[in-house]
Short mmCIF file of C-alpha atoms and ligand atoms in Angstrom, two decimals:
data_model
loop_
_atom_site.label_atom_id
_atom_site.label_comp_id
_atom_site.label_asym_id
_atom_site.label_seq_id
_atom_site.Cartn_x
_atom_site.Cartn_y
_atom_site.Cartn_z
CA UNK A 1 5.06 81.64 20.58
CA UNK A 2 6.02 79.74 16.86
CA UNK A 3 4.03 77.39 15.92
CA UNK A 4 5.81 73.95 16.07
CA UNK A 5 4.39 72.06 13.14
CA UNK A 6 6.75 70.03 11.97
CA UNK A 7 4.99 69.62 8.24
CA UNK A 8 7.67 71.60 6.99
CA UNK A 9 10.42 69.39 7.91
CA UNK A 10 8.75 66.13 7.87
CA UNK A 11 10.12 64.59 4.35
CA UNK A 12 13.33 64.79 6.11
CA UNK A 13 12.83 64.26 9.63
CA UNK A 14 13.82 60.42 9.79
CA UNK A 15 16.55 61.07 7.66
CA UNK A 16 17.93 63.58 9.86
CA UNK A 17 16.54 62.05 13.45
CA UNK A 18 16.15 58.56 13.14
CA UNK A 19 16.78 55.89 15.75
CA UNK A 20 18.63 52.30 15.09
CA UNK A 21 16.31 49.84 15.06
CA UNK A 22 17.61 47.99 18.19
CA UNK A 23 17.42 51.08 20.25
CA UNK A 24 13.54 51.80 19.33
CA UNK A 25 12.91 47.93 20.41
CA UNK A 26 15.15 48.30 23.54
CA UNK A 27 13.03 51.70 24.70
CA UNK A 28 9.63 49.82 24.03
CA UNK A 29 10.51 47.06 26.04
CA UNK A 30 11.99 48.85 28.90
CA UNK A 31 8.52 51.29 28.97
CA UNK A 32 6.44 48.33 29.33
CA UNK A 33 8.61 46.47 31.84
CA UNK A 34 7.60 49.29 33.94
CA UNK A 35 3.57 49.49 33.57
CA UNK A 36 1.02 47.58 34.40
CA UNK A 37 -0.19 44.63 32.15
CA UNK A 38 -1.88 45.90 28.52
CA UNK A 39 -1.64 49.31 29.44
CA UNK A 40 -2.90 52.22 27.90
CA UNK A 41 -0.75 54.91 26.59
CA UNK A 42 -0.16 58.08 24.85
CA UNK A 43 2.50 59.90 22.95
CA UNK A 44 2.26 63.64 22.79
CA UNK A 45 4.03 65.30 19.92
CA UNK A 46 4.14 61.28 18.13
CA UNK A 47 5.41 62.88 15.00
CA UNK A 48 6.76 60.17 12.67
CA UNK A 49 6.97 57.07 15.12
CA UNK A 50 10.20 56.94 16.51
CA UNK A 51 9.21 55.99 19.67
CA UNK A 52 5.48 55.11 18.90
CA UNK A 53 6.00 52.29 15.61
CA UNK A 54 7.45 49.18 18.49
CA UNK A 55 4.65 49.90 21.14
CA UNK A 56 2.34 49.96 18.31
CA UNK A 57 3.31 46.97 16.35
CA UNK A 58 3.49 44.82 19.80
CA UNK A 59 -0.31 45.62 20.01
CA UNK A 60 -0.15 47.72 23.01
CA UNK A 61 -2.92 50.43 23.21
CA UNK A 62 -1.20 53.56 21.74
CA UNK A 63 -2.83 56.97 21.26
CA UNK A 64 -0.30 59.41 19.23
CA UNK A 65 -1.24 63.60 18.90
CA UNK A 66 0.62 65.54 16.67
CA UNK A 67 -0.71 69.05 15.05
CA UNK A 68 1.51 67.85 11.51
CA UNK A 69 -0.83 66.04 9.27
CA UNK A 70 2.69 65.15 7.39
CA UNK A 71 4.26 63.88 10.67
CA UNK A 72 1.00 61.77 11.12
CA UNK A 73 0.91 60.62 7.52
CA UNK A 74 4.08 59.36 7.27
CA UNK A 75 3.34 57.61 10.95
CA UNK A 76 0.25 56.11 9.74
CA UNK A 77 1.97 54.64 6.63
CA UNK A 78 4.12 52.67 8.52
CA UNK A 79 1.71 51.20 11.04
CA UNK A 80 -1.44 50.88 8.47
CA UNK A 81 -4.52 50.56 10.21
CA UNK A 82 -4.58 48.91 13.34
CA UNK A 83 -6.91 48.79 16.49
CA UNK A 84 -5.07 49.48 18.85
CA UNK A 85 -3.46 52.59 17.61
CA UNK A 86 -5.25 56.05 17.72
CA UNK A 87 -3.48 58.59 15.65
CA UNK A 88 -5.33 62.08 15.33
CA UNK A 89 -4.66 65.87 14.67
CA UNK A 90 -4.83 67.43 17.94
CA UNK A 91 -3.00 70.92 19.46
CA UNK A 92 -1.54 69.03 22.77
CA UNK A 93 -1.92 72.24 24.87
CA UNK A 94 -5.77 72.10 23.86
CA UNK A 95 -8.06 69.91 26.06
CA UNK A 96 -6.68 65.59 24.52
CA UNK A 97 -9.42 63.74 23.09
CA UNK A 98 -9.17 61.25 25.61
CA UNK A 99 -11.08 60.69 28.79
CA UNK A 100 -9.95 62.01 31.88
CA UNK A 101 -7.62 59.36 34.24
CA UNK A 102 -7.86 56.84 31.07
CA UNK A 103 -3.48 56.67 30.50
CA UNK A 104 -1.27 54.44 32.26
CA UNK A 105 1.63 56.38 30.74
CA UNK A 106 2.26 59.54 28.76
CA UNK A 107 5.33 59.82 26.23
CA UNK A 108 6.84 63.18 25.49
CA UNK A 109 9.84 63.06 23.59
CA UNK A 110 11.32 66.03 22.04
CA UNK A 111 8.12 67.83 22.50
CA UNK A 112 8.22 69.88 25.78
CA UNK A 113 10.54 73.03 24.93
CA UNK A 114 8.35 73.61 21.85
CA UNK A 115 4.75 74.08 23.79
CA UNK A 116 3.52 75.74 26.09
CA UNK A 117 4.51 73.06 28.64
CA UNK A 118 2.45 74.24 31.26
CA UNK A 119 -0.56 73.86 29.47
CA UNK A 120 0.49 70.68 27.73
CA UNK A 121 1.72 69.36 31.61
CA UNK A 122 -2.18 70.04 32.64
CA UNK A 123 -3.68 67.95 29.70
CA UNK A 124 -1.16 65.15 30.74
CA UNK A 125 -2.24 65.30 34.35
CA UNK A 126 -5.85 65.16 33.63
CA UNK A 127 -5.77 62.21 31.42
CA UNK A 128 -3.45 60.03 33.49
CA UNK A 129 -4.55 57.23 35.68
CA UNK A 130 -3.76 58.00 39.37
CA UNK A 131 -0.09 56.59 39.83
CA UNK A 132 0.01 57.05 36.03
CA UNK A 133 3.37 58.24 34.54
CA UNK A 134 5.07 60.95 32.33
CA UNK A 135 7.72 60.03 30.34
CA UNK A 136 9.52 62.65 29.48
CA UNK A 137 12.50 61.70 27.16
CA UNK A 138 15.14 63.28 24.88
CA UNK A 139 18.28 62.46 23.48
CA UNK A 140 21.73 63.41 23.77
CA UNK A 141 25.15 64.01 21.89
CA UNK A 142 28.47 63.12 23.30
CA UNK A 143 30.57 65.86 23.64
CA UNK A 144 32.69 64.52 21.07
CA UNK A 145 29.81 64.44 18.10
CA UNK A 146 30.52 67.01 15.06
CA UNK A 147 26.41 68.67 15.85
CA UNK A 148 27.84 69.10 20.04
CA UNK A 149 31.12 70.86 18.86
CA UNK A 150 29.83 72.46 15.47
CA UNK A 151 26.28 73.69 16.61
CA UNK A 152 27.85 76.40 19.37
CA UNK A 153 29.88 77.96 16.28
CA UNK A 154 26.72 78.02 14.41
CA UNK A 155 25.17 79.15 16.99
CA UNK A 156 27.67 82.08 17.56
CA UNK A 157 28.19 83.05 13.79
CA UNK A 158 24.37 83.53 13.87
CA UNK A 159 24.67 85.83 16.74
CA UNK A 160 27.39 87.97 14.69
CA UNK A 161 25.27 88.29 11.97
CA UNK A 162 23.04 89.89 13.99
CA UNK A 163 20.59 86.79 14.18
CA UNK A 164 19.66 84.32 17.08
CA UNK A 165 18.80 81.23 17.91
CA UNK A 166 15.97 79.83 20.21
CA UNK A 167 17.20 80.31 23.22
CA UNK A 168 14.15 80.98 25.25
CA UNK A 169 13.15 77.07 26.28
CA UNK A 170 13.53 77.12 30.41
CA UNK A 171 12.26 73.27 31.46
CA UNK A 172 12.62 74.94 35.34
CA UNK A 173 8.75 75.84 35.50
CA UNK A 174 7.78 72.59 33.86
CA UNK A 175 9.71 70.71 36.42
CA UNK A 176 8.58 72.80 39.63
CA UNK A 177 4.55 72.50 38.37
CA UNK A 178 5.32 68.39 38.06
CA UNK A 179 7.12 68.72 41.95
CA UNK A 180 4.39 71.00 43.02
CA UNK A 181 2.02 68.22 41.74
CA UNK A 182 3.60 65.62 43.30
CA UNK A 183 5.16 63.73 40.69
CA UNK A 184 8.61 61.96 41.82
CA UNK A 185 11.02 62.29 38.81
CA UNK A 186 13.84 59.46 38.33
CA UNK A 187 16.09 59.61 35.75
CA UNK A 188 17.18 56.82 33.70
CA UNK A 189 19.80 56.55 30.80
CA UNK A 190 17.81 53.94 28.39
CA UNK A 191 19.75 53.33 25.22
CA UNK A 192 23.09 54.52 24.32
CA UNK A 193 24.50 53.37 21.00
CA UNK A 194 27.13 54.83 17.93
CA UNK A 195 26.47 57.46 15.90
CA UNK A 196 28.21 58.49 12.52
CA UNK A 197 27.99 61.70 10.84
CA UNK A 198 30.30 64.03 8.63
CA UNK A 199 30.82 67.49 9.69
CA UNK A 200 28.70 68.23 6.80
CA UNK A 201 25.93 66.65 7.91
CA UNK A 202 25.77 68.62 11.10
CA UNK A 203 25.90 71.59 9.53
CA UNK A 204 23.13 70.90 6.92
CA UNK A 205 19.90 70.84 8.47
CA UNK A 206 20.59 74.03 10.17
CA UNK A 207 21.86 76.07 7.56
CA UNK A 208 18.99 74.62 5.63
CA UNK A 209 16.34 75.08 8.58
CA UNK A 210 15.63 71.85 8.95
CA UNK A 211 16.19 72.27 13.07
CA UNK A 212 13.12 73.98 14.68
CA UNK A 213 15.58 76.01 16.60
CA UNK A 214 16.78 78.41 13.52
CA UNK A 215 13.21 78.54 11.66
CA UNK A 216 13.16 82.23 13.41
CA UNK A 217 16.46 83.19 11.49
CA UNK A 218 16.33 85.51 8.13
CA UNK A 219 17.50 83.21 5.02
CA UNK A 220 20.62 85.75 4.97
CA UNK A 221 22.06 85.67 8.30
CA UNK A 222 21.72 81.77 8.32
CA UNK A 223 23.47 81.20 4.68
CA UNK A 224 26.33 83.61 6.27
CA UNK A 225 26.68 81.36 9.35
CA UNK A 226 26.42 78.42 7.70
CA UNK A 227 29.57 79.44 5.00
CA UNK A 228 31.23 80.78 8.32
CA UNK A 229 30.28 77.50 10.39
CA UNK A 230 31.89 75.14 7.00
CA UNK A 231 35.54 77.68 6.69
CA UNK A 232 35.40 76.73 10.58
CA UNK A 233 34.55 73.06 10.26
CA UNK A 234 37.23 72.04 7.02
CA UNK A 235 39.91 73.76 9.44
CA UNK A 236 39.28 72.06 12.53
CA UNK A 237 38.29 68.61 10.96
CA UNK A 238 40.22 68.71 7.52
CA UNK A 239 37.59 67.47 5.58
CA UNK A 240 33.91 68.05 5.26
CA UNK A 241 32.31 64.72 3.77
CA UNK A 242 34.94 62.17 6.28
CA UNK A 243 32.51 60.00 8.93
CA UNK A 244 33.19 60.86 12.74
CA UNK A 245 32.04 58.34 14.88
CA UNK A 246 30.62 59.39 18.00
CA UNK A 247 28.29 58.41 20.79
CA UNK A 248 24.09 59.32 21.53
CA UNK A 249 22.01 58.16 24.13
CA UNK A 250 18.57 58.29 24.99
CA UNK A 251 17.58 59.53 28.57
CA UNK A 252 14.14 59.71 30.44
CA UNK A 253 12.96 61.41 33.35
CA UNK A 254 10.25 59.04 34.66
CA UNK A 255 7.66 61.17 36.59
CA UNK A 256 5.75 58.95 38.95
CA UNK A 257 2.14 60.42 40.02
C1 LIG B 301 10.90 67.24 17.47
S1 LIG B 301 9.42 66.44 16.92
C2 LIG B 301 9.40 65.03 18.00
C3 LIG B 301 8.56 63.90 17.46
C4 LIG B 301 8.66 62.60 18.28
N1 LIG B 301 8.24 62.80 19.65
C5 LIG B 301 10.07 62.06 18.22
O1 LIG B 301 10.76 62.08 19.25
O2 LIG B 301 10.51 61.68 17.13
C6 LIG B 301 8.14 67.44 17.60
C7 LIG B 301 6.74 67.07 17.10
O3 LIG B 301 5.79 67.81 17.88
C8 LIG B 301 4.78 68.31 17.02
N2 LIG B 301 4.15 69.48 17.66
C9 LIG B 301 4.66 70.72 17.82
N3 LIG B 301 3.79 71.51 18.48
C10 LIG B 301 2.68 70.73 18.75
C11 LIG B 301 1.44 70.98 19.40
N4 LIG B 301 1.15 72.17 19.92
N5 LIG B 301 0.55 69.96 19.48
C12 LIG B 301 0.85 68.73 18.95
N6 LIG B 301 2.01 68.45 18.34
C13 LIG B 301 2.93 69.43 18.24
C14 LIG B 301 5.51 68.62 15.70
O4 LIG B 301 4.61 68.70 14.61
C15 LIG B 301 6.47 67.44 15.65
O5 LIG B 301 5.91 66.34 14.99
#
């Protein structure tokens, strides 16, 4: 399987990923309205903060793994040194650093489809509390966003050049070992908010492998797709540097041990 280390992308990761600041706040606050009082919880996958930099700053008890030293550094940089955070190197489908039952919650955002989830799942379940909770969050385009309608053309120019993108992820087993544990899943649509982005902007950080979903591709077939993907984009949308408006939202499947 790739490795997932996000060190190469990390310089641009918040440019490209970022959330408004309202809808970070709004997320921490609805995670803790659900927990017990001063819980203690952990983020696999942290990366650069966008979900851990609220529950940190509110002084809850925050533990954040990532196997990107950049990731981390640019985490740590904006939370300093605090108590209450732990932030450490650590390969989340290796045995945590954390003691057994010791989590109230777990946080995986963005994380799952790039692990081996099975063996990240087991970590999770062994250092949750009994009646702990995984959090398991990502976030969506509206159909309507530039990435929703341009990435499928990509995606399909890539395949013509005789390239592919990763297609592999299947959350199925994930899901059946967390019913097979027990866990009851809710889902829950958290934030939703306005996006803006040029058609250009889309189509950047995969031609320019900045999505871990085309680091597989050879340089060649992805600078063909991505001239393909922009003749495709100026005819459809006119022009390639005009703002589209569009909707995100961020959803959670809350799975209740
Ligand atoms: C798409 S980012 C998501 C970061 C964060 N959860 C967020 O939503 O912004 C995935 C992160 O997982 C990290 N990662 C990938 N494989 C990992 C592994 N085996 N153990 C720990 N972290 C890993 C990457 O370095 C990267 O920082």
């Amino acid at each position: 399987m790739t490795n997932y280390n996000f060190d190469r992308v990390a310089a641009q990761y918040d440019a490209t990923r970022a959330f408004p600041p309202a809808v970070k706040e709004r997320i921490c606050t609805w995670v803790l309205s659900r927990l017990p009082k001063d819980p203690a919880i952990t983020e696999i996958g942290v990366g650069t903060g966008r979900i851990a930099v609220p529950f940190i700053e509110r002084g809850v008890r925050y533990s954040g793994f990532d196997i990107s030293q950049s990731m981390l550094d640019l985490l740590k940089a904006k939370v300093g040194d605090r108590p209450n955070a732990n932030l450490a190197i650590a390969d989340i489908t290796q045995p945590l650093p954390l003691p057994e039952q010791s989590q109230d919650a777990v946080i995986a955002v963005q994380i799952l489809h790039l692990v081996d989830a099975t063996k990240a799942l087991e970590q999770v379940r062994r250092v949750l509390k009994p009646h702990g909770a995984l959090i398991w969050g990502w976030i969506e385009h509206g159909a309507q966003a530039p990435n929703s309608r341009i990435r499928p053309q990509f995606k399909a120019f890539v395949q013509e050049a005789g390239g592919a993108f990763r297609t592999d992820y299947n959350q199925q087993p994930a899901r059946d070992l967390l019913a097979q544990w027990g866990a009851r899943a809710a889902h829950h649509t958290v934030a939703v908010w306005q996006g803006q982005e040029t058609p250009r902007q889309a189509i950047e950080p995969m031609g320019q492998k900045v999505m871990s979903s085309t680091w597989d591709i050879p340089d060649e077939i992805l600078a063909k797709a991505a001239a393909k993907t922009e003749a495709w984009a100026e005819a459809e949308y006119g022009d390639l540097d005009r703002p589209l408006g569009y909707e995100l939202s961020f959803g959670v499947d809350w799975y209740q041990f």
